[in-house]
Tab-separated table of C-alpha atoms in Angstrom:
chain	number	residue	atom	x	y	z
A	16	LYS	CA	83.409	50.633	88.471
A	17	SER	CA	81.468	50.403	91.602
A	18	THR	CA	81.182	47.543	93.957
A	19	ARG	CA	78.052	47.011	96.036
A	20	CYS	CA	78.164	44.716	99.122
A	21	HIS	CA	74.895	44.003	100.967
A	22	SER	CA	74.616	42.245	104.342
A	23	THR	CA	72.301	39.254	104.339
A	24	SER	CA	70.193	40.835	107.021
A	25	GLY	CA	69.597	43.864	104.933
A	26	SER	CA	70.541	46.145	107.864
A	27	ALA	CA	73.804	47.471	106.254
A	28	THR	CA	74.518	48.471	102.734
A	29	SER	CA	78.002	49.452	101.702
A	30	VAL	CA	78.822	50.945	98.432
A	31	ALA	CA	82.462	51.364	97.323
A	32	THR	CA	83.179	53.604	94.349
A	33	GLN	CA	86.272	54.068	92.081
A	34	GLY	CA	86.846	57.408	93.971
A	35	ASP	CA	86.770	55.604	97.388
A	36	GLU	CA	89.353	52.978	96.232
A	37	GLU	CA	91.451	55.930	94.881
A	38	GLU	CA	91.193	57.869	97.991
A	39	GLY	CA	93.516	55.396	99.762
A	40	LEU	CA	96.118	55.711	96.727
A	41	HIS	CA	98.263	58.230	98.451
A	42	ASP	CA	98.644	56.073	101.509
A	43	SER	CA	100.778	53.542	99.450
A	44	VAL	CA	102.737	55.945	97.461
A	45	PRO	CA	106.369	56.465	98.927
A	46	THR	CA	106.823	60.014	100.220
A	47	SER	CA	109.649	60.747	97.776
A	48	TYR	CA	107.361	59.965	95.054
A	49	ARG	CA	104.711	62.305	96.349
A	50	PHE	CA	107.282	65.027	96.600
A	51	VAL	CA	108.083	64.492	92.843
A	52	VAL	CA	104.560	64.735	91.866
A	53	VAL	CA	104.088	68.015	93.821
A	54	GLY	CA	107.250	69.338	92.445
A	55	LEU	CA	106.165	68.610	88.807
A	56	ILE	CA	102.936	70.217	89.410
A	57	ALA	CA	104.568	73.274	90.737
A	58	LEU	CA	106.806	73.502	87.893
A	59	ALA	CA	103.887	73.021	85.414
A	60	LEU	CA	102.175	75.944	87.294
A	61	LEU	CA	105.253	78.137	87.190
A	62	LEU	CA	105.291	77.692	83.496
A	63	CYS	CA	101.803	78.241	83.247
A	64	ASN	CA	101.917	81.780	84.880
A	65	ALA	CA	105.254	82.810	83.338
A	66	ASP	CA	103.520	82.230	79.859
A	67	ARG	CA	100.600	84.303	80.863
A	68	VAL	CA	102.661	87.452	82.164
A	69	ILE	CA	105.285	87.661	79.436
A	70	MET	CA	102.936	89.511	77.161
A	71	SER	CA	102.708	92.276	79.701
A	72	VAL	CA	106.176	93.086	78.760
A	73	ALA	CA	106.375	91.863	75.182
A	74	GLY	CA	103.053	93.589	74.547
A	75	VAL	CA	104.563	97.294	74.642
A	76	PRO	CA	107.220	96.785	71.845
A	77	LEU	CA	104.992	94.518	69.871
A	78	ALA	CA	102.528	97.299	69.748
A	79	ALA	CA	104.966	99.987	68.781
A	80	LEU	CA	106.195	97.537	65.914
A	81	ASN	CA	102.585	96.966	64.501
A	82	GLY	CA	101.291	100.562	65.305
A	83	TRP	CA	98.733	99.436	67.787
A	84	GLY	CA	97.086	101.819	70.160
A	85	ALA	CA	96.080	101.428	73.730
A	86	LYS	CA	92.870	99.693	72.761
A	87	SER	CA	94.654	96.904	70.801
A	88	ILE	CA	97.101	96.511	73.740
A	89	GLY	CA	94.091	96.056	75.971
A	90	LEU	CA	92.611	93.622	73.692
A	91	VAL	CA	95.723	91.533	73.445
A	92	GLN	CA	96.091	91.520	77.343
A	93	SER	CA	92.457	90.369	77.893
A	94	SER	CA	92.284	87.804	75.002
A	95	PHE	CA	94.095	85.391	77.305
A	96	LEU	CA	91.241	85.543	79.753
A	97	TRP	CA	88.590	85.046	77.115
A	98	GLY	CA	89.850	81.409	76.907
A	99	TYR	CA	90.861	81.195	80.528
A	100	MET	CA	87.414	81.999	81.962
A	101	LEU	CA	85.860	78.903	80.007
A	102	THR	CA	87.998	76.130	81.175
A	103	PRO	CA	88.289	76.036	85.076
A	104	LEU	CA	84.984	74.387	85.552
A	105	LEU	CA	85.325	72.092	82.439
A	106	GLY	CA	88.869	71.232	83.754
A	107	GLY	CA	87.659	70.066	87.158
A	108	VAL	CA	84.941	68.070	85.593
A	109	LEU	CA	87.226	66.417	83.119
A	110	ALA	CA	90.064	65.737	85.804
A	111	ASP	CA	87.564	64.110	87.950
A	112	LYS	CA	86.532	61.912	85.052
A	113	TYR	CA	89.799	61.199	83.307
A	114	GLY	CA	92.308	62.096	85.968
A	115	GLY	CA	94.311	65.285	86.595
A	116	LYS	CA	97.482	63.887	84.955
A	117	ALA	CA	95.821	63.489	81.557
A	118	VAL	CA	93.872	66.591	81.618
A	119	LEU	CA	96.882	68.768	82.745
A	120	GLY	CA	98.966	67.119	80.196
A	121	GLY	CA	96.432	68.115	77.473
A	122	GLY	CA	96.376	71.619	78.917
A	123	ILE	CA	100.201	71.843	78.797
A	124	LEU	CA	100.160	70.639	75.245
A	125	LEU	CA	97.575	73.188	74.193
A	126	TRP	CA	99.108	76.268	75.797
A	127	SER	CA	102.507	75.026	74.697
A	128	LEU	CA	101.493	74.973	71.089
A	129	ALA	CA	99.745	78.429	71.571
A	130	THR	CA	102.920	79.808	73.016
A	131	VAL	CA	104.895	78.679	70.015
A	132	ALA	CA	102.353	80.028	67.594
A	133	THR	CA	102.295	83.434	69.289
A	134	PRO	CA	105.268	85.092	67.567
A	135	PHE	CA	103.942	83.992	64.126
A	136	ALA	CA	100.286	85.076	64.969
A	137	ALA	CA	101.656	88.484	66.274
A	138	THR	CA	103.328	89.191	62.832
A	139	ALA	CA	100.478	87.827	60.908
A	140	SER	CA	97.461	89.824	62.216
A	141	LEU	CA	95.941	91.268	65.374
A	142	PRO	CA	92.952	88.947	65.306
A	143	LEU	CA	95.137	85.899	64.888
A	144	LEU	CA	97.099	87.063	67.893
A	145	LEU	CA	94.016	87.325	69.951
A	146	ALA	CA	92.671	83.913	68.976
A	147	THR	CA	96.082	82.515	69.888
A	148	ARG	CA	96.219	84.025	73.242
A	149	ALA	CA	92.684	82.933	74.005
A	150	VAL	CA	93.820	79.389	73.056
A	151	MET	CA	96.623	79.668	75.462
A	152	GLY	CA	93.979	80.709	78.090
A	153	LEU	CA	91.808	77.736	77.299
A	154	GLY	CA	94.750	75.399	77.954
A	155	GLU	CA	95.947	77.150	81.256
A	156	GLY	CA	92.428	77.308	82.561
A	157	VAL	CA	92.603	73.555	83.484
A	158	ALA	CA	95.651	73.906	85.491
A	159	LEU	CA	94.499	74.700	88.997
A	160	PRO	CA	91.437	72.269	89.053
A	161	CYS	CA	93.982	69.594	87.949
A	162	MET	CA	96.425	70.684	90.761
A	163	ASN	CA	93.512	69.999	93.189
A	164	ASN	CA	92.714	66.689	91.632
A	165	LEU	CA	96.276	65.463	91.731
A	166	THR	CA	97.030	66.529	95.251
A	167	ALA	CA	93.901	64.900	96.381
A	168	ARG	CA	94.707	61.710	94.862
A	169	TRP	CA	98.472	61.552	95.560
A	170	VAL	CA	98.988	63.585	99.027
A	171	PRO	CA	97.545	62.365	102.346
A	172	LYS	CA	94.978	64.610	103.749
A	173	ALA	CA	97.396	65.783	106.672
A	174	GLU	CA	99.939	66.902	103.801
A	175	ARG	CA	97.615	68.545	101.471
A	176	SER	CA	97.754	72.214	102.625
A	177	ARG	CA	101.686	72.015	102.301
A	178	ALA	CA	101.443	70.351	98.980
A	179	VAL	CA	98.968	72.910	97.575
A	180	ALA	CA	101.071	75.790	99.188
A	181	ALA	CA	104.165	74.411	97.261
A	182	CYS	CA	102.125	74.084	93.993
A	183	MET	CA	100.765	77.720	94.427
A	184	GLY	CA	104.238	78.744	95.272
A	185	GLY	CA	105.386	77.578	91.822
A	186	PHE	CA	102.283	79.313	90.312
A	187	GLN	CA	103.226	82.733	91.901
A	188	SER	CA	106.865	82.337	91.108
A	189	GLY	CA	105.915	82.095	87.571
A	190	SER	CA	104.901	85.717	87.482
A	191	MET	CA	108.153	86.725	88.854
A	192	VAL	CA	110.117	84.475	86.488
A	193	GLY	CA	108.105	85.537	83.530
A	194	LEU	CA	108.396	89.188	84.186
A	195	LEU	CA	112.185	88.822	84.884
A	196	ALA	CA	112.835	86.811	81.753
A	197	ALA	CA	110.648	88.754	79.307
A	198	PRO	CA	112.876	92.048	79.006
A	199	ALA	CA	115.723	89.628	78.172
A	200	MET	CA	113.805	87.768	75.741
A	201	VAL	CA	112.405	90.756	73.985
A	202	ALA	CA	115.953	92.224	73.863
A	203	ALA	CA	117.074	89.067	72.162
A	204	GLY	CA	114.529	89.253	69.478
C-alpha cells in the first residue's frame, strides 16, 4: 500500500510507502522483544551453519562405507553450495516482498527436511545424496538476507551493528558446534 499526500499549492509532495511505515516498527517494539528476535535469528543461523559443516566430518566414514573416492567426497562437499549459490539474491527479494520471518521459516523448513532426508539419501545413492545436499543449500541460502531484513525491521539503527554481530556470532558458532557434535553423532551411528 502507498499513501500519497499532495499539498494544495503543489509545492510539496510526500509519498509514504509500506516500507516507510515499517521503518518505524522497531521504535515501538520493547527492547526485550528485540533481544528475543535477535536471539532467535542467531539460533537459526547457528543451526544453519552446524548443518552445513557436519558433512565435513561425516563424509569420511560415509565415503569409506560406500567405497567412494576423493572425487565423490568432493562432489558431496560441493553439492551443498550448488543450491546455496542460487538463493541468497532470491532470498533478499522474497524477504523484502513477504517479510524475513516467512522466508526464513520456509528456508528452515526446507533445510530441515533435507537434513532429515540426508542419511536415507546417503544409503540410497550418491546422486540422491548430492540432490539432497543441494536442496539443503537452497534452504540455507535465504538465511543471511532474512537476517538483514529482520534486523532492519525490528532493531533501531543505533543498535543494528550489535544485532547483526550477535546474529553472525550465532552463525559462526554453528561451525564450532557442528564440528564438535559431528564426531559424537558419527560414533553413535
